[in-house]
XYZ file of C-alpha atoms in Angstrom:
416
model
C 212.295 75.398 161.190
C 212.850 75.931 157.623
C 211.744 72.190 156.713
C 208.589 72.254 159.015
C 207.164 75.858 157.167
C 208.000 74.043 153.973
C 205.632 70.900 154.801
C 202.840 72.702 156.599
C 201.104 74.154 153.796
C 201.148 71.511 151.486
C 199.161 69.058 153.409
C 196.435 71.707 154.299
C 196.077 72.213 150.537
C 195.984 68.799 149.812
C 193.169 68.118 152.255
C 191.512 71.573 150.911
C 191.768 70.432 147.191
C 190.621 66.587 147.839
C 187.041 67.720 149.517
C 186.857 69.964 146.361
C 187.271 67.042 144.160
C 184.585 65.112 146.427
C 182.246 67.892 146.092
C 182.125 68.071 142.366
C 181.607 64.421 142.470
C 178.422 64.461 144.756
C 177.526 67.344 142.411
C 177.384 65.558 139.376
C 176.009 62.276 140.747
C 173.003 64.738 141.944
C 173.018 66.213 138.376
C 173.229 62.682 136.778
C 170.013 61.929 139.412
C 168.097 64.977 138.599
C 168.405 64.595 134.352
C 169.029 60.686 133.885
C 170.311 60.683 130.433
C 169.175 56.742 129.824
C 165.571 58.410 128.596
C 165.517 58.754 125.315
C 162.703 60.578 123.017
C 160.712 58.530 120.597
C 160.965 59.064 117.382
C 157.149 59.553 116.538
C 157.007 62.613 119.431
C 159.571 64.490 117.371
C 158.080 67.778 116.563
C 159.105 67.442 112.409
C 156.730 64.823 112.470
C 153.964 65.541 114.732
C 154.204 69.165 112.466
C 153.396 66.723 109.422
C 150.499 64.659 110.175
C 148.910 67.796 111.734
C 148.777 69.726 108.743
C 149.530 68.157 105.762
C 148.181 65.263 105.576
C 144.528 65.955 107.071
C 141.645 64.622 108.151
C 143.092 61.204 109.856
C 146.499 62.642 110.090
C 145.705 65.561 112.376
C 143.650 63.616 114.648
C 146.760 61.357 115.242
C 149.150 64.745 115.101
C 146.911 66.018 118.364
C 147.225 62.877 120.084
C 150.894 62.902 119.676
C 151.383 66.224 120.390
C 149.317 66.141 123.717
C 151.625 63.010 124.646
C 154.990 65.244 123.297
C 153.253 68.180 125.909
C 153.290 65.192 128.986
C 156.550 63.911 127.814
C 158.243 67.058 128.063
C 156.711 68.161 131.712
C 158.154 65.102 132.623
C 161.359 65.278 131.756
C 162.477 69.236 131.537
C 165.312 68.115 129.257
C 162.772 67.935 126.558
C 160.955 70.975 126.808
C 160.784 73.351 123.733
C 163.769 76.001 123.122
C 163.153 79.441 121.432
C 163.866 78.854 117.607
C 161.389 75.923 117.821
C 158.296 77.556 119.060
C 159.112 80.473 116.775
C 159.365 77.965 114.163
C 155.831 76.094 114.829
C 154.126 79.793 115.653
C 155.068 80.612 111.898
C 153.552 77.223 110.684
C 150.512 77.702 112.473
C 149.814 80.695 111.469
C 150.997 79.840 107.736
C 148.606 77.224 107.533
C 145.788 79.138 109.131
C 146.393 81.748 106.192
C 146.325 78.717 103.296
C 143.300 77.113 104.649
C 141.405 80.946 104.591
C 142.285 81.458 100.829
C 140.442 77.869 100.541
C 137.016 79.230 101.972
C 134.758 80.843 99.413
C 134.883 84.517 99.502
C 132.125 87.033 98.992
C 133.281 90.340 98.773
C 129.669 91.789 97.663
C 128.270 90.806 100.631
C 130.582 91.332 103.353
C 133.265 94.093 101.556
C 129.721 96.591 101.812
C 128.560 99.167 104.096
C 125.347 98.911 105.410
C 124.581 102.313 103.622
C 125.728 101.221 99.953
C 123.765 97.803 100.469
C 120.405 99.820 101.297
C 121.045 102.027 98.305
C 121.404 99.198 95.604
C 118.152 98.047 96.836
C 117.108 100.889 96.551
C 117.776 100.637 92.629
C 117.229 97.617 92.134
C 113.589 96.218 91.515
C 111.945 93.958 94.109
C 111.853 91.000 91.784
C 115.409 91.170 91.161
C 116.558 91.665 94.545
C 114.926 88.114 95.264
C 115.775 86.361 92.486
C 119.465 87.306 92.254
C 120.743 85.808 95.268
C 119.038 82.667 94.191
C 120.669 81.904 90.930
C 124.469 82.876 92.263
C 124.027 80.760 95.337
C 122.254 77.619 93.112
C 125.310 76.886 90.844
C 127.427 75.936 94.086
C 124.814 73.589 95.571
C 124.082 72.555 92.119
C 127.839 71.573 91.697
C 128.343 70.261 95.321
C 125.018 67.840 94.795
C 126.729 66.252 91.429
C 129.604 65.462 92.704
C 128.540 64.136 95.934
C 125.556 62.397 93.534
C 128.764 61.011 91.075
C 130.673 59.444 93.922
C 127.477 57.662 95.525
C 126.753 56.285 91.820
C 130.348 55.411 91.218
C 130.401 53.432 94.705
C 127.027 51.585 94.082
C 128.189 50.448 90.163
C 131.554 49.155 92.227
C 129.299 47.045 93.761
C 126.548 45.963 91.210
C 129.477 44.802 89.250
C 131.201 42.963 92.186
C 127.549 41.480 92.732
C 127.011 40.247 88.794
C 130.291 38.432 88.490
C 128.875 35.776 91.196
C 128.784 32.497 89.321
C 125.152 31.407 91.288
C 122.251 33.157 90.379
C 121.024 34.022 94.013
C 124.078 34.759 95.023
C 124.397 37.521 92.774
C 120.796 38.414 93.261
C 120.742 38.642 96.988
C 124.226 40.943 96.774
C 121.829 43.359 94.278
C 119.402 43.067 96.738
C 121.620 45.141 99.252
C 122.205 48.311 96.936
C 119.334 50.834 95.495
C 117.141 49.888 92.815
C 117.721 53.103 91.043
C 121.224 52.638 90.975
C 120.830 49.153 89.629
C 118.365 50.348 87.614
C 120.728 53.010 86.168
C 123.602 50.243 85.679
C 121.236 47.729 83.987
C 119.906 50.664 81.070
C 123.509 50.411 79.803
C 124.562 47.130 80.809
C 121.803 45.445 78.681
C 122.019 47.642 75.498
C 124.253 44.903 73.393
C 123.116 41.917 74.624
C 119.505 43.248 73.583
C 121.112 44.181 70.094
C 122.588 40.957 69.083
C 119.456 39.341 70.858
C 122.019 37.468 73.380
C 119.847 35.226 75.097
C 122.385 33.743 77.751
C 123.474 37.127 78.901
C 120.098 38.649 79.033
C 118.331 35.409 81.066
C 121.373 35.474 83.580
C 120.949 39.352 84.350
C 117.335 39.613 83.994
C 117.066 36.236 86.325
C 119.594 38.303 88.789
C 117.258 41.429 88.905
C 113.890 39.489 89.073
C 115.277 38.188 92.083
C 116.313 40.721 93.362
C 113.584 43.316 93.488
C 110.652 41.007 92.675
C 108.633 44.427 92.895
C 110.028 45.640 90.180
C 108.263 48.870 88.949
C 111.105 49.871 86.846
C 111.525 47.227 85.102
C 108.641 45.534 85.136
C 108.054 46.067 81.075
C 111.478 44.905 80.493
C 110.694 41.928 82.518
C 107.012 41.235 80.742
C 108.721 41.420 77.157
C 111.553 39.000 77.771
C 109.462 36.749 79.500
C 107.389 36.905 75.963
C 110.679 36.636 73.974
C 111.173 33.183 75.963
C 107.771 31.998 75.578
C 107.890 32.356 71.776
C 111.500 31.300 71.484
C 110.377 27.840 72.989
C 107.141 27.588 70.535
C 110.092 28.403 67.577
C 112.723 25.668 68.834
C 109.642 23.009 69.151
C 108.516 24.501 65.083
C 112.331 23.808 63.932
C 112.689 20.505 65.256
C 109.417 19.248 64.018
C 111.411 19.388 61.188
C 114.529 18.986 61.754
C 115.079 14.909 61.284
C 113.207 14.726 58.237
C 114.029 18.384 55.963
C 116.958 19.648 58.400
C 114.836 22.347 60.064
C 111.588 24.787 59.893
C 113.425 27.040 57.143
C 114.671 23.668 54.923
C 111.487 22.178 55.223
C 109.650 25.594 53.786
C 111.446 25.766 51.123
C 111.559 22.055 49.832
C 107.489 22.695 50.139
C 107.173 26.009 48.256
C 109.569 24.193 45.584
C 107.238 20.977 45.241
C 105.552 21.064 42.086
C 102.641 18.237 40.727
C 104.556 15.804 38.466
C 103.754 12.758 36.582
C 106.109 10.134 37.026
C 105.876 6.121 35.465
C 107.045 4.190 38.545
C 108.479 1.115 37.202
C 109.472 -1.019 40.264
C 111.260 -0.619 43.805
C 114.660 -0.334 44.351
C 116.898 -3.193 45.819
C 120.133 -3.433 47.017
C 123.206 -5.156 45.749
C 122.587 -8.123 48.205
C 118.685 -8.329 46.582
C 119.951 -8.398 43.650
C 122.101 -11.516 43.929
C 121.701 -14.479 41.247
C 122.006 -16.178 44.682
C 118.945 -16.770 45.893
C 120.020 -17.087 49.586
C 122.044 -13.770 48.973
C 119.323 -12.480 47.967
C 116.905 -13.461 50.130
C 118.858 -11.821 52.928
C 118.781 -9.064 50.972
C 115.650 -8.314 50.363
C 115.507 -8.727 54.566
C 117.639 -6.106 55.248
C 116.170 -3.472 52.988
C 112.556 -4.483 54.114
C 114.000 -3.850 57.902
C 115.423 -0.714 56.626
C 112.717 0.692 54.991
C 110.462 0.146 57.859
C 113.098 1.629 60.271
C 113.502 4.632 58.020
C 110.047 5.067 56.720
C 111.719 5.320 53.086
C 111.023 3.829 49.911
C 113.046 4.205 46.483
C 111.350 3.390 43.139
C 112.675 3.595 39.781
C 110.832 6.047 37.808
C 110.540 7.607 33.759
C 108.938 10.278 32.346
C 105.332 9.462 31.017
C 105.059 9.824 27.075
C 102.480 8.943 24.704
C 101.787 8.338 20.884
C 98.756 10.511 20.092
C 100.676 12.781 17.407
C 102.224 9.752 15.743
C 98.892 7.432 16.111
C 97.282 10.709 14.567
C 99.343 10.600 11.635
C 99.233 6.896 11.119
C 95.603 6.990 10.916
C 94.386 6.114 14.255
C 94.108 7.858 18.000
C 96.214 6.189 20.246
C 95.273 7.624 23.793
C 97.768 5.432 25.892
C 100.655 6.429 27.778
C 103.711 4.835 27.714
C 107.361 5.139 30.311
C 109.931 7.810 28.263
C 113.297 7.829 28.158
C 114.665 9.381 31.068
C 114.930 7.911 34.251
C 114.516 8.847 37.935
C 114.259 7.664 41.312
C 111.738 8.476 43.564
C 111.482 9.044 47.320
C 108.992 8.449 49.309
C 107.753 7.631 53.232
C 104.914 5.297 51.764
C 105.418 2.364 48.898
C 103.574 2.678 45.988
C 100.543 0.390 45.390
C 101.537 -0.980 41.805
C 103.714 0.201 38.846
C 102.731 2.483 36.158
C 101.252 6.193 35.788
C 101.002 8.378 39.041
C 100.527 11.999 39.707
C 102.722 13.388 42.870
C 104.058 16.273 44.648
C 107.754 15.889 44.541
C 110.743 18.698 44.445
C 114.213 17.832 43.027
C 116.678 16.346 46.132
C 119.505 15.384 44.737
C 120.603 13.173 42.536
C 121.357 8.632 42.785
C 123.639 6.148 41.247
C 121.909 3.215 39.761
C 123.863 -0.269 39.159
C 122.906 -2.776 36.814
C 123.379 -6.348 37.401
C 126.133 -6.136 34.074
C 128.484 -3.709 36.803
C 126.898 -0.515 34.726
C 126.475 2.740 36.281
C 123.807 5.813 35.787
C 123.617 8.956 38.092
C 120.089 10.196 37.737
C 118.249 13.072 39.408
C 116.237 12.242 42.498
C 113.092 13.490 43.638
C 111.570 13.613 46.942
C 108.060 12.662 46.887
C 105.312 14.875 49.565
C 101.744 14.717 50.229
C 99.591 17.522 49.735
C 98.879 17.639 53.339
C 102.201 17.748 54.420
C 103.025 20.744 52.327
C 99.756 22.481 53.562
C 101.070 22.029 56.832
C 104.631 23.142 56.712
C 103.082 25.895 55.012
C 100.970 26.986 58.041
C 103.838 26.043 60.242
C 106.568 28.353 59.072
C 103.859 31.565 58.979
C 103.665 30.921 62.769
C 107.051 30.688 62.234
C 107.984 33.707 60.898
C 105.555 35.387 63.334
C 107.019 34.754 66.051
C 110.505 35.893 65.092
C 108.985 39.110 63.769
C 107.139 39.392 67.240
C 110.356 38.930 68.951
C 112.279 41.297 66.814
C 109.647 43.957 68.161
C 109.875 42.873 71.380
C 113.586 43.802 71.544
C 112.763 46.869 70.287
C 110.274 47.221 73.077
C 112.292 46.715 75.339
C 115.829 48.795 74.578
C 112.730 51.305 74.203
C 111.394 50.704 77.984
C 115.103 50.852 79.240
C 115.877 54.210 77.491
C 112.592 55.985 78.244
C 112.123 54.578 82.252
């Protein structure tokens, strides 16, 4: 009897204990079913960052901190795991209402206005005269707008300079013209007034035909710039006529400036041309040396148009012939010796009166192997020096013309 009480009990607790393990089981499979913990929150619906973009880094941010928010909102509905505690909601009320109380400071304030009792209001107009009661409210409120319209004015002009410069560094012409095209005249207009103020000073004609080209093209209805346009086209005009002047000149005296003053230094001098020039061939004791000679400096002066004559100074004996007894009205060649240069041979040997100025100077050889350096003088025609003189005043016209015209035209820019 004593061994059966003995194993009674125990079995009836083991049964008893074994559907309490069971139970807990089921429980926590149900609890494991209810709150699966395999779903995980994102990172970007944590509240630290959806707290962030909302209101601190605004306008873009905020719009993405309400969308992530309103998906945190579903997130947590669906799985009550994830739904706010306490100390967070305390902790986003404060924020809230911290950054509602910053963003108030930030709105202008006016205490005169809305800090006043209808009463006091009535009596300061009451004191104060009609006039001044409308003007006053005119000239607080006009430095804000005045200050708002600048700045919004300064950020529109630094946005379309950003692009006329992006526009100007095209390579092609209409390129860059049809991207000008696309922005404001009076923005380009603006940029151009400073952009062409030292290429118009050291009278840069590359730089100013490029942007000027750019702009004509443009707006090709200019009104702004229409005088700029009307002088430079001027500038170009005369600047051809002055490169045509300079190398009229050019082969012959080295330019329009050489060739005036070789003319103004011409002077009427008597010369005694003695004979033409050879060369050391022509000169040969050979005859067949020296007919082939002779060729080559006949081909050369007919190529070159020049002719070289050996000249003295002209002399006579009246003084001594005087003295003597007699008059002796002959001249006669001097002592010193030139050579002469000219574009046309001379008909015979003896006295002539020229128009020459002093070019230099030319080693003559004798036949012996002697040597003489002698000056050298360039013979001119009247005509010719009548003409380079009415050639350079055109000359210098036009470069005083266009010297005024770039005045004109920083002028036009500044004053437009």
């Amino acid at each position: 009897m004593r061994d059966e009480q003995t194993k009674g009990p125990p079995s009836a607790e083991l049964e008893e204990s074994t559907e309490k393990v069971n139970a807990s089981r089921n429980r926590s499979v149900e609890i494991q079913d209810m709150h699966p913990s395999a779903v995980k929150l994102p990172f970007f619906l944590r509240w630290p960052l959806i707290l962030v973009l909302l209101f601190i880094v605004p306008p873009y941010g905020t719009i993405a901190g309400l969308i992530l928010a309103v998906i945190r909102l579903v997130f947590s509905h669906k799985h009550p795991e994830y739904k706010l505690k306490m100390r967070t909601k305390v902790i986003i009320g404060v924020l809230c209402a911290a950054f509602v109380a910053w963003s108030m400071t930030l709105e202008p304030s006016e205490p005169s206005v809305s800090a006043e009792s209808p009463s006091s209001i009535q009596s300061t107009q009451d004191s104060v005269p009609p006039a001044d009661t409308q003007t006053a409210p005119a000239s607080e409120a006009a430095p804000v707008s005045d200050d708002a319209q600048a700045e919004g004015k300064a950020k529109e002009r630094e946005k379309a300079y950003k692009k006329i410069e992006k526009a100007l560094k095209k390579e092609e012409v209409e390129k860059a013209a049809k991207a000008l095209a696309k922005i404001d005249e009076a923005w380009s207009f603006s940029y151009y007034q400073d952009l062409l103020q030292d290429p118009i000073a050291d009278h840069d004609t590359d730089q100013l035909q490029k942007y000027l080209s750019i702009y004509r093209q443009a707006y090709p209805n200019t009104d702004k710039m229409h005088k700029v346009l009307a002088a430079w086209d001027e500038i170009c005009a005369n600047g051809t006529a002055i490169d045509e002047l300079d190398a009229k000149y050019r082969s012959p005296y080295g330019g329009m400036e050489d060739a005036n003053r070789k003319a103004e230094s011409a002077e009427e001098r008597m010369f005694y041309v003695q004979y033409k020039l050879k060369s050391t061939m022509a000169n040969s004791d050979n005859d067949i040396i020296s007919a082939i000679g002779e060729a080559i400096d006949s081909l050369q002066e007919s190529a070159n148009e020049e002719y070289e004559y050996l000249a003295n100074n002209v002399t006579n004996n009246l003084m001594p012939s005087l003295v003597m007894g007699y008059v002796d009205l002959n001249v006669y060649a001097g002592d010193e010796r030139y050579v002469l240069v000219c574009d046309k041979p001379f008909s015979q040997s003896g006295v002539t009166t020229v128009y020459a100025y002093e070019n230099g100077t030319r080693t003559l050889s004798t036949t012996d192997g002697f040597e003489q350096e002698v000056p050298c003088y360039q013979v001119v025609d009247a005509a010719v020096i009548d003409t380079v003189r009415a050639d350079y005043e055109k000359y210098s016209l036009l470069i005083m013309r266009n010297a005024e015209l770039y005045e004109q035209m920083k002028h036009d820019l500044t004053e437009a």
